[in-house]
mmCIF file as gemmi writes it, N, C-alpha and C atoms, coordinates in Angstrom:
data_model
loop_
_atom_site.group_PDB
_atom_site.id
_atom_site.type_symbol
_atom_site.label_atom_id
_atom_site.label_alt_id
_atom_site.label_comp_id
_atom_site.label_asym_id
_atom_site.label_entity_id
_atom_site.label_seq_id
_atom_site.pdbx_PDB_ins_code
_atom_site.Cartn_x
_atom_site.Cartn_y
_atom_site.Cartn_z
_atom_site.occupancy
_atom_site.B_iso_or_equiv
_atom_site.pdbx_formal_charge
_atom_site.auth_seq_id
_atom_site.auth_asym_id
_atom_site.pdbx_PDB_model_num
ATOM 1 N N . MET Axp A 1 ? -74.082 -111.679 108.442 1 0 ? 1 A 1
ATOM 2 C CA . MET Axp A 1 ? -73.96 -111.533 107.277 1 0 ? 1 A 1
ATOM 3 C C . MET Axp A 1 ? -74.706 -111.012 106.718 1 0 ? 1 A 1
ATOM 4 N N . ALA Axp A 2 ? -73.982 -110.262 105.275 1 0 ? 2 A 1
ATOM 5 C CA . ALA Axp A 2 ? -74.989 -109.177 104.528 1 0 ? 2 A 1
ATOM 6 C C . ALA Axp A 2 ? -76.022 -110.038 104.186 1 0 ? 2 A 1
ATOM 7 N N . PRO Axp A 3 ? -77.115 -109.58 103.783 1 0 ? 3 A 1
ATOM 8 C CA . PRO Axp A 3 ? -78.105 -110.177 102.994 1 0 ? 3 A 1
ATOM 9 C C . PRO Axp A 3 ? -77.681 -109.597 101.553 1 0 ? 3 A 1
ATOM 10 N N . LYS Axp A 4 ? -77.758 -110.789 100.71 1 0 ? 4 A 1
ATOM 11 C CA . LYS Axp A 4 ? -77.352 -110.636 99.161 1 0 ? 4 A 1
ATOM 12 C C . LYS Axp A 4 ? -78.551 -110.048 98.329 1 0 ? 4 A 1
ATOM 13 N N . ARG Axp A 5 ? -78.214 -108.829 97.634 1 0 ? 5 A 1
ATOM 14 C CA . ARG Axp A 5 ? -79.493 -108.266 97.186 1 0 ? 5 A 1
ATOM 15 C C . ARG Axp A 5 ? -79.725 -109.623 95.496 1 0 ? 5 A 1
ATOM 16 N N . ILE Axp A 6 ? -80.979 -109.243 95.61 1 0 ? 6 A 1
ATOM 17 C CA . ILE Axp A 6 ? -81.651 -110.489 94.177 1 0 ? 6 A 1
ATOM 18 C C . ILE Axp A 6 ? -81.102 -109.625 92.916 1 0 ? 6 A 1
ATOM 19 N N . GLY Axp A 7 ? -80.637 -110.077 92.203 1 0 ? 7 A 1
ATOM 20 C CA . GLY Axp A 7 ? -80.367 -109.615 90.818 1 0 ? 7 A 1
ATOM 21 C C . GLY Axp A 7 ? -78.981 -109.174 90.418 1 0 ? 7 A 1
ATOM 22 N N . ALA Axp A 8 ? -78.503 -109.203 91.609 1 0 ? 8 A 1
ATOM 23 C CA . ALA Axp A 8 ? -77.119 -108.294 91.596 1 0 ? 8 A 1
ATOM 24 C C . ALA Axp A 8 ? -75.791 -109.072 90.469 1 0 ? 8 A 1
ATOM 25 N N . GLY Axp A 9 ? -75.995 -110.352 90.747 1 0 ? 9 A 1
ATOM 26 C CA . GLY Axp A 9 ? -75.596 -111.003 89.881 1 0 ? 9 A 1
ATOM 27 C C . GLY Axp A 9 ? -75.781 -110.76 87.871 1 0 ? 9 A 1
ATOM 28 N N . ARG Axp A 10 ? -76.799 -110.473 87.983 1 0 ? 10 A 1
ATOM 29 C CA . ARG Axp A 10 ? -77.306 -110.402 86.555 1 0 ? 10 A 1
ATOM 30 C C . ARG Axp A 10 ? -77.115 -108.8 86.194 1 0 ? 10 A 1
ATOM 31 N N . GLU Axp A 11 ? -77.09 -108.075 86.978 1 0 ? 11 A 1
ATOM 32 C CA . GLU Axp A 11 ? -76.333 -106.716 86.687 1 0 ? 11 A 1
ATOM 33 C C . GLU Axp A 11 ? -74.937 -106.596 86.316 1 0 ? 11 A 1
ATOM 34 N N . SER Axp A 12 ? -74.537 -107.204 86.994 1 0 ? 12 A 1
ATOM 35 C CA . SER Axp A 12 ? -72.797 -107.075 86.614 1 0 ? 12 A 1
ATOM 36 C C . SER Axp A 12 ? -72.773 -107.735 85.251 1 0 ? 12 A 1
ATOM 37 N N . SER Axp A 13 ? -73.418 -108.913 84.99 1 0 ? 13 A 1
ATOM 38 C CA . SER Axp A 13 ? -73.233 -109.347 83.48 1 0 ? 13 A 1
ATOM 39 C C . SER Axp A 13 ? -73.67 -108.471 82.215 1 0 ? 13 A 1
ATOM 40 N N . ILE Axp A 14 ? -74.641 -107.836 83.016 1 0 ? 14 A 1
ATOM 41 C CA . ILE Axp A 14 ? -75.14 -107.173 81.796 1 0 ? 14 A 1
ATOM 42 C C . ILE Axp A 14 ? -74.18 -106.478 81.242 1 0 ? 14 A 1
ATOM 43 N N . LEU Axp A 15 ? -73.512 -105.678 82.412 1 0 ? 15 A 1
ATOM 44 C CA . LEU Axp A 15 ? -72.509 -104.408 82.707 1 0 ? 15 A 1
ATOM 45 C C . LEU Axp A 15 ? -70.907 -104.981 81.428 1 0 ? 15 A 1
ATOM 46 N N . ALA Axp A 16 ? -70.726 -106.525 82.456 1 0 ? 16 A 1
ATOM 47 C CA . ALA Axp A 16 ? -69.609 -107.052 81.131 1 0 ? 16 A 1
ATOM 48 C C . ALA Axp A 16 ? -69.809 -107.562 79.85 1 0 ? 16 A 1
ATOM 49 N N . LYS Axp A 17 ? -71.474 -107.461 79.773 1 0 ? 17 A 1
ATOM 50 C CA . LYS Axp A 17 ? -71.553 -107.554 77.986 1 0 ? 17 A 1
ATOM 51 C C . LYS Axp A 17 ? -71.417 -106.449 77.266 1 0 ? 17 A 1
ATOM 52 N N . ILE Axp A 18 ? -72.245 -105.29 78.047 1 0 ? 18 A 1
ATOM 53 C CA . ILE Axp A 18 ? -71.841 -103.914 77.486 1 0 ? 18 A 1
ATOM 54 C C . ILE Axp A 18 ? -70.722 -103.716 77.15 1 0 ? 18 A 1
ATOM 55 N N . SER Axp A 19 ? -69.801 -103.22 78.176 1 0 ? 19 A 1
ATOM 56 C CA . SER Axp A 19 ? -68.475 -103.143 77.979 1 0 ? 19 A 1
ATOM 57 C C . SER Axp A 19 ? -67.707 -103.813 77.479 1 0 ? 19 A 1
ATOM 58 N N . ASN Axp A 20 ? -67.95 -105.032 76.958 1 0 ? 20 A 1
ATOM 59 C CA . ASN Axp A 20 ? -67.39 -106.167 76.097 1 0 ? 20 A 1
ATOM 60 C C . ASN Axp A 20 ? -67.845 -106.2 74.623 1 0 ? 20 A 1
ATOM 61 N N . SER Axp A 21 ? -68.957 -105.39 74.351 1 0 ? 21 A 1
ATOM 62 C CA . SER Axp A 21 ? -69.415 -105.564 73.025 1 0 ? 21 A 1
ATOM 63 C C . SER Axp A 21 ? -68.574 -104.884 72.063 1 0 ? 21 A 1
ATOM 64 N N . GLU Axp A 22 ? -68.803 -105.129 70.679 1 0 ? 22 A 1
ATOM 65 C CA . GLU Axp A 22 ? -68.328 -104.515 69.656 1 0 ? 22 A 1
ATOM 66 C C . GLU Axp A 22 ? -68.497 -103.01 69.404 1 0 ? 22 A 1
ATOM 67 N N . ILE Axp A 23 ? -69.892 -102.881 69.939 1 0 ? 23 A 1
ATOM 68 C CA . ILE Axp A 23 ? -70.063 -100.77 69.381 1 0 ? 23 A 1
ATOM 69 C C . ILE Axp A 23 ? -69.071 -100.343 70.626 1 0 ? 23 A 1
ATOM 70 N N . VAL Axp A 24 ? -68.821 -100.889 71.778 1 0 ? 24 A 1
ATOM 71 C CA . VAL Axp A 24 ? -68.265 -100.257 72.647 1 0 ? 24 A 1
ATOM 72 C C . VAL Axp A 24 ? -66.558 -99.992 72.54 1 0 ? 24 A 1
ATOM 73 N N . SER Axp A 25 ? -66.345 -101.299 72.122 1 0 ? 25 A 1
ATOM 74 C CA . SER Axp A 25 ? -64.812 -101.882 70.995 1 0 ? 25 A 1
ATOM 75 C C . SER Axp A 25 ? -64.321 -100.464 70.72 1 0 ? 25 A 1
ATOM 76 N N . GLN Axp A 26 ? -65.452 -100.584 69.298 1 0 ? 26 A 1
ATOM 77 C CA . GLN Axp A 26 ? -65.058 -99.611 68.106 1 0 ? 26 A 1
ATOM 78 C C . GLN Axp A 26 ? -65.009 -98.336 68.615 1 0 ? 26 A 1
ATOM 79 N N . GLY Axp A 27 ? -66.063 -97.638 69.527 1 0 ? 27 A 1
ATOM 80 C CA . GLY Axp A 27 ? -65.92 -96.642 69.96 1 0 ? 27 A 1
ATOM 81 C C . GLY Axp A 27 ? -64.372 -95.858 70.993 1 0 ? 27 A 1
ATOM 82 N N . ARG Axp A 28 ? -64.106 -97.169 71.427 1 0 ? 28 A 1
ATOM 83 C CA . ARG Axp A 28 ? -62.793 -97.024 72.027 1 0 ? 28 A 1
ATOM 84 C C . ARG Axp A 28 ? -61.866 -96.456 71.259 1 0 ? 28 A 1
ATOM 85 N N . ARG Axp A 29 ? -61.676 -97.264 70.105 1 0 ? 29 A 1
ATOM 86 C CA . ARG Axp A 29 ? -60.741 -97.488 69.203 1 0 ? 29 A 1
ATOM 87 C C . ARG Axp A 29 ? -60.613 -96.241 68.423 1 0 ? 29 A 1
ATOM 88 N N . SER Axp A 30 ? -62.067 -95.463 68.271 1 0 ? 30 A 1
ATOM 89 C CA . SER Axp A 30 ? -62.571 -94.167 67.454 1 0 ? 30 A 1
ATOM 90 C C . SER Axp A 30 ? -61.927 -93.047 68.519 1 0 ? 30 A 1
ATOM 91 N N . ALA Axp A 31 ? -62.191 -92.94 69.581 1 0 ? 31 A 1
ATOM 92 C CA . ALA Axp A 31 ? -61.736 -91.879 70.929 1 0 ? 31 A 1
ATOM 93 C C . ALA Axp A 31 ? -60.178 -91.776 70.634 1 0 ? 31 A 1
ATOM 94 N N . CYS Axp A 32 ? -59.639 -93.042 71.095 1 0 ? 32 A 1
ATOM 95 C CA . CYS Axp A 32 ? -58.101 -93.538 70.71 1 0 ? 32 A 1
ATOM 96 C C . CYS Axp A 32 ? -57.601 -92.71 69.635 1 0 ? 32 A 1
ATOM 97 N N . ASP Axp A 33 ? -58.32 -93.185 67.932 1 0 ? 33 A 1
ATOM 98 C CA . ASP Axp A 33 ? -57.64 -92.76 66.846 1 0 ? 33 A 1
ATOM 99 C C . ASP Axp A 33 ? -57.795 -91.353 67.056 1 0 ? 33 A 1
ATOM 100 N N . ALA Axp A 34 ? -58.895 -90.537 67.422 1 0 ? 34 A 1
ATOM 101 C CA . ALA Axp A 34 ? -59.416 -89.091 67.518 1 0 ? 34 A 1
ATOM 102 C C . ALA Axp A 34 ? -57.735 -88.138 68.143 1 0 ? 34 A 1
ATOM 103 N N . VAL Axp A 35 ? -57.635 -89.106 69.707 1 0 ? 35 A 1
ATOM 104 C CA . VAL Axp A 35 ? -56.262 -88.404 70.735 1 0 ? 35 A 1
ATOM 105 C C . VAL Axp A 35 ? -55.172 -88.612 69.378 1 0 ? 35 A 1
ATOM 106 N N . TYR Axp A 36 ? -55.035 -89.626 69.17 1 0 ? 36 A 1
ATOM 107 C CA . TYR Axp A 36 ? -54.015 -89.641 68.179 1 0 ? 36 A 1
ATOM 108 C C . TYR Axp A 36 ? -53.685 -88.417 67.112 1 0 ? 36 A 1
ATOM 109 N N . VAL Axp A 37 ? -54.658 -88.309 66.485 1 0 ? 37 A 1
ATOM 110 C CA . VAL Axp A 37 ? -54.732 -87.284 65.321 1 0 ? 37 A 1
ATOM 111 C C . VAL Axp A 37 ? -54.918 -85.934 65.971 1 0 ? 37 A 1
ATOM 112 N N . SER Axp A 38 ? -55.32 -85.491 67.246 1 0 ? 38 A 1
ATOM 113 C CA . SER Axp A 38 ? -55.616 -84.42 67.611 1 0 ? 38 A 1
ATOM 114 C C . SER Axp A 38 ? -53.97 -83.991 67.845 1 0 ? 38 A 1
ATOM 115 N N . LYS Axp A 39 ? -53.003 -84.941 68.76 1 0 ? 39 A 1
ATOM 116 C CA . LYS Axp A 39 ? -51.972 -84.582 69.327 1 0 ? 39 A 1
ATOM 117 C C . LYS Axp A 39 ? -51.107 -84.243 68.086 1 0 ? 39 A 1
ATOM 118 N N . LYS Axp A 40 ? -51.057 -84.822 67.068 1 0 ? 40 A 1
ATOM 119 C CA . LYS Axp A 40 ? -50.006 -84.859 65.736 1 0 ? 40 A 1
ATOM 120 C C . LYS Axp A 40 ? -50.529 -83.534 65.351 1 0 ? 40 A 1
ATOM 121 N N . LEU Axp A 41 ? -52.04 -82.897 65.041 1 0 ? 41 A 1
ATOM 122 C CA . LEU Axp A 41 ? -52.177 -81.898 64.621 1 0 ? 41 A 1
ATOM 123 C C . LEU Axp A 41 ? -51.864 -80.476 65.637 1 0 ? 41 A 1
ATOM 124 N N . LEU Axp A 42 ? -52.14 -80.878 67.097 1 0 ? 42 A 1
ATOM 125 C CA . LEU Axp A 42 ? -51.144 -79.968 67.722 1 0 ? 42 A 1
ATOM 126 C C . LEU Axp A 42 ? -49.815 -79.633 68.114 1 0 ? 42 A 1
ATOM 127 N N . ARG Axp A 43 ? -48.943 -80.904 67.792 1 0 ? 43 A 1
ATOM 128 C CA . ARG Axp A 43 ? -47.582 -80.808 67.145 1 0 ? 43 A 1
ATOM 129 C C . ARG Axp A 43 ? -47.441 -80.135 66.07 1 0 ? 43 A 1
ATOM 130 N N . SER Axp A 44 ? -47.864 -80.39 65.493 1 0 ? 44 A 1
ATOM 131 C CA . SER Axp A 44 ? -47.443 -79.778 63.598 1 0 ? 44 A 1
ATOM 132 C C . SER Axp A 44 ? -47.79 -78.427 63.854 1 0 ? 44 A 1
ATOM 133 N N . THR Axp A 45 ? -48.85 -78.064 64.496 1 0 ? 45 A 1
ATOM 134 C CA . THR Axp A 45 ? -49.543 -76.171 64.676 1 0 ? 45 A 1
ATOM 135 C C . THR Axp A 45 ? -48.448 -75.848 65.239 1 0 ? 45 A 1
ATOM 136 N N . GLY Axp A 46 ? -48.138 -76.373 66.283 1 0 ? 46 A 1
ATOM 137 C CA . GLY Axp A 46 ? -46.762 -75.985 67.428 1 0 ? 46 A 1
ATOM 138 C C . GLY Axp A 46 ? -45.511 -75.65 66.294 1 0 ? 46 A 1
ATOM 139 N N . LYS Axp A 47 ? -44.935 -76.137 65.446 1 0 ? 47 A 1
ATOM 140 C CA . LYS Axp A 47 ? -44.229 -76.204 64.863 1 0 ? 47 A 1
ATOM 141 C C . LYS Axp A 47 ? -44.171 -75.514 63.217 1 0 ? 47 A 1
ATOM 142 N N . ALA Axp A 48 ? -45.199 -74.859 63.406 1 0 ? 48 A 1
ATOM 143 C CA . ALA Axp A 48 ? -45.616 -74.166 62.212 1 0 ? 48 A 1
ATOM 144 C C . ALA Axp A 48 ? -45.537 -72.898 62.827 1 0 ? 48 A 1
ATOM 145 N N . ALA Axp A 49 ? -46.457 -72.591 63.713 1 0 ? 49 A 1
ATOM 146 C CA . ALA Axp A 49 ? -46.633 -71.587 64.671 1 0 ? 49 A 1
ATOM 147 C C . ALA Axp A 49 ? -44.362 -70.885 65.066 1 0 ? 49 A 1
ATOM 148 N N . TRP Axp A 50 ? -43.806 -71.827 65.458 1 0 ? 50 A 1
ATOM 149 C CA . TRP Axp A 50 ? -42.414 -71.577 65.798 1 0 ? 50 A 1
ATOM 150 C C . TRP Axp A 50 ? -41.825 -71.377 64.642 1 0 ? 50 A 1
ATOM 151 N N . PHE Axp A 51 ? -41.967 -72.016 63.362 1 0 ? 51 A 1
ATOM 152 C CA . PHE Axp A 51 ? -41.358 -71.264 62.275 1 0 ? 51 A 1
ATOM 153 C C . PHE Axp A 51 ? -41.639 -70.614 61.717 1 0 ? 51 A 1
ATOM 154 N N . ALA Axp A 52 ? -43.159 -69.504 61.819 1 0 ? 52 A 1
ATOM 155 C CA . ALA Axp A 52 ? -43.516 -68.772 61.52 1 0 ? 52 A 1
ATOM 156 C C . ALA Axp A 52 ? -43.19 -67.523 62.147 1 0 ? 52 A 1
ATOM 157 N N . GLY Axp A 53 ? -42.622 -67.463 63.56 1 0 ? 53 A 1
ATOM 158 C CA . GLY Axp A 53 ? -42.796 -66.334 64.682 1 0 ? 53 A 1
ATOM 159 C C . GLY Axp A 53 ? -40.723 -66.471 64.356 1 0 ? 53 A 1
ATOM 160 N N . THR Axp A 54 ? -39.914 -67.417 63.902 1 0 ? 54 A 1
ATOM 161 C CA . THR Axp A 54 ? -38.621 -67.096 63.93 1 0 ? 54 A 1
ATOM 162 C C . THR Axp A 54 ? -38.39 -66.406 62.781 1 0 ? 54 A 1
ATOM 163 N N . THR Axp A 55 ? -39.664 -66.785 61.791 1 0 ? 55 A 1
ATOM 164 C CA . THR Axp A 55 ? -38.904 -66.407 60.164 1 0 ? 55 A 1
ATOM 165 C C . THR Axp A 55 ? -39.391 -64.822 60.749 1 0 ? 55 A 1
ATOM 166 N N . VAL Axp A 56 ? -40.186 -64.389 61.561 1 0 ? 56 A 1
ATOM 167 C CA . VAL Axp A 56 ? -40.752 -62.53 60.945 1 0 ? 56 A 1
ATOM 168 C C . VAL Axp A 56 ? -39.468 -62.38 62.445 1 0 ? 56 A 1
ATOM 169 N N . LEU Axp A 57 ? -38.923 -62.647 63.195 1 0 ? 57 A 1
ATOM 170 C CA . LEU Axp A 57 ? -38.254 -62.53 63.87 1 0 ? 57 A 1
ATOM 171 C C . LEU Axp A 57 ? -36.943 -61.807 62.845 1 0 ? 57 A 1
ATOM 172 N N . ILE Axp A 58 ? -36.982 -63.167 62.008 1 0 ? 58 A 1
ATOM 173 C CA . ILE Axp A 58 ? -35.525 -62.898 61.444 1 0 ? 58 A 1
ATOM 174 C C . ILE Axp A 58 ? -35.474 -61.71 60.492 1 0 ? 58 A 1
ATOM 175 N N . LEU Axp A 59 ? -36.712 -61.4 59.657 1 0 ? 59 A 1
ATOM 176 C CA . LEU Axp A 59 ? -36.989 -60.909 58.634 1 0 ? 59 A 1
ATOM 177 C C . LEU Axp A 59 ? -37.48 -59.017 59.08 1 0 ? 59 A 1
ATOM 178 N N . VAL Axp A 60 ? -37.706 -59.165 60.377 1 0 ? 60 A 1
ATOM 179 C CA . VAL Axp A 60 ? -38.707 -57.386 61.15 1 0 ? 60 A 1
ATOM 180 C C . VAL Axp A 60 ? -37.289 -56.935 61.515 1 0 ? 60 A 1
ATOM 181 N N . VAL Axp A 61 ? -36.866 -57.822 62.573 1 0 ? 61 A 1
ATOM 182 C CA . VAL Axp A 61 ? -35.748 -57.093 63.423 1 0 ? 61 A 1
ATOM 183 C C . VAL Axp A 61 ? -34.612 -56.555 63.076 1 0 ? 61 A 1
ATOM 184 N N . PRO Axp A 62 ? -33.892 -56.825 61.955 1 0 ? 62 A 1
ATOM 185 C CA . PRO Axp A 62 ? -32.848 -55.999 61.636 1 0 ? 62 A 1
ATOM 186 C C . PRO Axp A 62 ? -33.64 -54.696 60.606 1 0 ? 62 A 1
ATOM 187 N N . LEU Axp A 63 ? -35.087 -55.28 60.236 1 0 ? 63 A 1
ATOM 188 C CA . LEU Axp A 63 ? -35.528 -53.376 59.846 1 0 ? 63 A 1
ATOM 189 C C . LEU Axp A 63 ? -35.565 -52.441 60.959 1 0 ? 63 A 1
ATOM 190 N N . ILE Axp A 64 ? -35.914 -53.117 62.13 1 0 ? 64 A 1
ATOM 191 C CA . ILE Axp A 64 ? -36.383 -52.404 63.114 1 0 ? 64 A 1
ATOM 192 C C . ILE Axp A 64 ? -35.256 -51.728 63.892 1 0 ? 64 A 1
ATOM 193 N N . ILE Axp A 65 ? -34.01 -51.926 63.812 1 0 ? 65 A 1
ATOM 194 C CA . ILE Axp A 65 ? -32.497 -52.056 64.309 1 0 ? 65 A 1
ATOM 195 C C . ILE Axp A 65 ? -31.972 -50.844 63.267 1 0 ? 65 A 1
ATOM 196 N N . GLN Axp A 66 ? -32.595 -51.081 61.777 1 0 ? 66 A 1
ATOM 197 C CA . GLN Axp A 66 ? -31.897 -50.222 61.011 1 0 ? 66 A 1
ATOM 198 C C . GLN Axp A 66 ? -32.518 -48.824 60.688 1 0 ? 66 A 1
ATOM 199 N N . THR Axp A 67 ? -34.189 -48.89 61.154 1 0 ? 67 A 1
ATOM 200 C CA . THR Axp A 67 ? -34.599 -47.308 61.569 1 0 ? 67 A 1
ATOM 201 C C . THR Axp A 67 ? -34.398 -47.026 62.846 1 0 ? 67 A 1
ATOM 202 N N . GLU Axp A 68 ? -34.259 -47.505 63.438 1 0 ? 68 A 1
ATOM 203 C CA . GLU Axp A 68 ? -33.591 -47.128 64.662 1 0 ? 68 A 1
ATOM 204 C C . GLU Axp A 68 ? -31.979 -46.204 64.652 1 0 ? 68 A 1
ATOM 205 N N . ARG Axp A 69 ? -31.323 -47.211 63.799 1 0 ? 69 A 1
ATOM 206 C CA . ARG Axp A 69 ? -30.155 -46.747 63.488 1 0 ? 69 A 1
ATOM 207 C C . ARG Axp A 69 ? -29.944 -45.465 62.864 1 0 ? 69 A 1
ATOM 208 N N . ASP Axp A 70 ? -30.822 -45.6 61.79 1 0 ? 70 A 1
ATOM 209 C CA . ASP Axp A 70 ? -31.292 -43.938 60.841 1 0 ? 70 A 1
ATOM 210 C C . ASP Axp A 70 ? -31.803 -42.489 61.949 1 0 ? 70 A 1
ATOM 211 N N . GLN Axp A 71 ? -32.551 -43.142 62.898 1 0 ? 71 A 1
ATOM 212 C CA . GLN Axp A 71 ? -33.364 -41.841 63.459 1 0 ? 71 A 1
ATOM 213 C C . GLN Axp A 71 ? -32.056 -41.532 64.665 1 0 ? 71 A 1
ATOM 214 N N . MET Axp A 72 ? -31.218 -42.414 65.045 1 0 ? 72 A 1
ATOM 215 C CA . MET Axp A 72 ? -30.277 -41.778 65.977 1 0 ? 72 A 1
ATOM 216 C C . MET Axp A 72 ? -29.097 -41.318 65.021 1 0 ? 72 A 1
ATOM 217 N N . LEU Axp A 73 ? -28.629 -41.78 63.907 1 0 ? 73 A 1
ATOM 218 C CA . LEU Axp A 73 ? -28.068 -40.532 63.039 1 0 ? 73 A 1
ATOM 219 C C . LEU Axp A 73 ? -28.22 -39.806 62.62 1 0 ? 73 A 1
ATOM 220 N N . GLY Axp A 74 ? -29.66 -39.538 62.324 1 0 ? 74 A 1
ATOM 221 C CA . GLY Axp A 74 ? -30.351 -38.26 62.34 1 0 ? 74 A 1
ATOM 222 C C . GLY Axp A 74 ? -30.152 -36.916 63.548 1 0 ? 74 A 1
ATOM 223 N N . GLU Axp A 75 ? -30.738 -37.654 64.937 1 0 ? 75 A 1
ATOM 224 C CA . GLU Axp A 75 ? -30.907 -36.804 65.607 1 0 ? 75 A 1
ATOM 225 C C . GLU Axp A 75 ? -29.284 -36.267 65.982 1 0 ? 75 A 1
ATOM 226 N N . ILE Axp A 76 ? -28.172 -36.953 65.74 1 0 ? 76 A 1
ATOM 227 C CA . ILE Axp A 76 ? -26.401 -36.671 65.672 1 0 ? 76 A 1
ATOM 228 C C . ILE Axp A 76 ? -26.369 -35.752 64.703 1 0 ? 76 A 1
ATOM 229 N N . GLU Axp A 77 ? -26.722 -36.102 63.36 1 0 ? 77 A 1
ATOM 230 C CA . GLU Axp A 77 ? -26.55 -34.995 62.631 1 0 ? 77 A 1
ATOM 231 C C . GLU Axp A 77 ? -27.215 -33.282 63.035 1 0 ? 77 A 1
ATOM 232 N N . PHE Axp A 78 ? -28.302 -33.827 63.628 1 0 ? 78 A 1
ATOM 233 C CA . PHE Axp A 78 ? -29.054 -32.567 63.958 1 0 ? 78 A 1
ATOM 234 C C . PHE Axp A 78 ? -28.313 -31.365 65.238 1 0 ? 78 A 1
ATOM 235 N N . GLN Axp A 79 ? -27.684 -32.366 66.431 1 0 ? 79 A 1
ATOM 236 C CA . GLN Axp A 79 ? -27.193 -32.086 67.213 1 0 ? 79 A 1
ATOM 237 C C . GLN Axp A 79 ? -25.809 -31.521 66.864 1 0 ? 79 A 1
ATOM 238 N N . GLN Axp A 80 ? -25.043 -31.433 65.899 1 0 ? 80 A 1
ATOM 239 C CA . GLN Axp A 80 ? -24.407 -31.318 65.27 1 0 ? 80 A 1
ATOM 240 C C . GLN Axp A 80 ? -24.607 -29.923 64.47 1 0 ? 80 A 1
ATOM 241 N N . ALA Axp A 81 ? -25.34 -30.088 63.599 1 0 ? 81 A 1
ATOM 242 C CA . ALA Axp A 81 ? -25.914 -28.883 63.145 1 0 ? 81 A 1
ATOM 243 C C . ALA Axp A 81 ? -26.4 -27.347 64.276 1 0 ? 81 A 1
ATOM 244 N N . SER Axp A 82 ? -26.715 -27.747 64.462 1 0 ? 82 A 1
ATOM 245 C CA . SER Axp A 82 ? -26.659 -26.616 66.174 1 0 ? 82 A 1
ATOM 246 C C . SER Axp A 82 ? -25.419 -26.497 66.647 1 0 ? 82 A 1
ATOM 247 N N . PHE Axp A 83 ? -25.092 -27.058 66.797 1 0 ? 83 A 1
ATOM 248 C CA . PHE Axp A 83 ? -23.536 -26.889 67.903 1 0 ? 83 A 1
ATOM 249 C C . PHE Axp A 83 ? -22.732 -25.808 66.483 1 0 ? 83 A 1
ATOM 250 N N . LEU Axp A 84 ? -22.777 -26.481 65.414 1 0 ? 84 A 1
ATOM 251 C CA . LEU Axp A 84 ? -21.869 -25.394 64.522 1 0 ? 84 A 1
ATOM 252 C C . LEU Axp A 84 ? -22.226 -24.305 63.936 1 0 ? 84 A 1
ATOM 253 N N . GLY Axp A 85 ? -23.66 -24.343 64.011 1 0 ? 85 A 1
ATOM 254 C CA . GLY Axp A 85 ? -24.63 -23.141 63.536 1 0 ? 85 A 1
ATOM 255 C C . GLY Axp A 85 ? -25.001 -23.315 61.804 1 0 ? 85 A 1
ATOM 256 N N . PRO Axp A 86 ? -25.655 -22.426 61.331 1 0 ? 86 A 1
ATOM 257 C CA . PRO Axp A 86 ? -26.021 -22.423 59.784 1 0 ? 86 A 1
ATOM 258 C C . PRO Axp A 86 ? -25.302 -23.173 59.019 1 0 ? 86 A 1
ATOM 259 N N . THR Axp A 87 ? -24.875 -23.936 57.956 1 0 ? 87 A 1
ATOM 260 C CA . THR Axp A 87 ? -23.824 -23.622 56.576 1 0 ? 87 A 1
ATOM 261 C C . THR Axp A 87 ? -23.886 -22.505 56.273 1 0 ? 87 A 1
ATOM 262 N N . PRO Axp A 88 ? -22.899 -22.076 55.324 1 0 ? 88 A 1
ATOM 263 C CA . PRO Axp A 88 ? -22.628 -21.038 54.692 1 0 ? 88 A 1
ATOM 264 C C . PRO Axp A 88 ? -23.689 -21.235 53.219 1 0 ? 88 A 1
ATOM 265 N N . ALA Axp A 89 ? -24.141 -20.409 52.757 1 0 ? 89 A 1
ATOM 266 C CA . ALA Axp A 89 ? -25.064 -20.326 51.854 1 0 ? 89 A 1
ATOM 267 C C . ALA Axp A 89 ? -24.304 -21.215 50.243 1 0 ? 89 A 1
ATOM 268 N N . GLY Axp A 90 ? -22.729 -20.956 50.312 1 0 ? 90 A 1
ATOM 269 C CA . GLY Axp A 90 ? -22.276 -21.52 48.912 1 0 ? 90 A 1
ATOM 270 C C . GLY Axp A 90 ? -22.236 -23.038 48.839 1 0 ? 90 A 1
ATOM 271 N N . VAL Axp A 91 ? -22.313 -23.03 50.393 1 0 ? 91 A 1
ATOM 272 C CA . VAL Axp A 91 ? -21.804 -25.072 50.562 1 0 ? 91 A 1
ATOM 273 C C . VAL Axp A 91 ? -22.909 -25.746 50.036 1 0 ? 91 A 1
ATOM 274 N N . LEU Axp A 92 ? -22.54 -26.644 48.961 1 0 ? 92 A 1
ATOM 275 C CA . LEU Axp A 92 ? -23.394 -28.046 48.619 1 0 ? 92 A 1
ATOM 276 C C . LEU Axp A 92 ? -23.449 -28.871 49.582 1 0 ? 92 A 1
ATOM 277 N N . GLN Axp A 93 ? -24.3 -29.277 49.974 1 0 ? 93 A 1
ATOM 278 C CA . GLN Axp A 93 ? -24.34 -30.738 50.819 1 0 ? 93 A 1
ATOM 279 C C . GLN Axp A 93 ? -24.563 -32.006 50.226 1 0 ? 93 A 1
């Protein structure tokens, strides 16, 4: 048989008293509450970031497309003008 340690039962009862104490229970509740609030904060922050990102896409992408379209039309007009030659002096544009 293995020899018994002296005071082993006393150590486990002290640990049991500490882990069942009110301050430890209150600490656990506080930690759980902090985790709950953190999760809600991260979730709402993620939703806000998604909303802001989609709003930017909805507002900015059409402007970029319009700018590119205008640039392409300008290039096409320049190419057509170079093919047709200079405009006569009496023609209004």
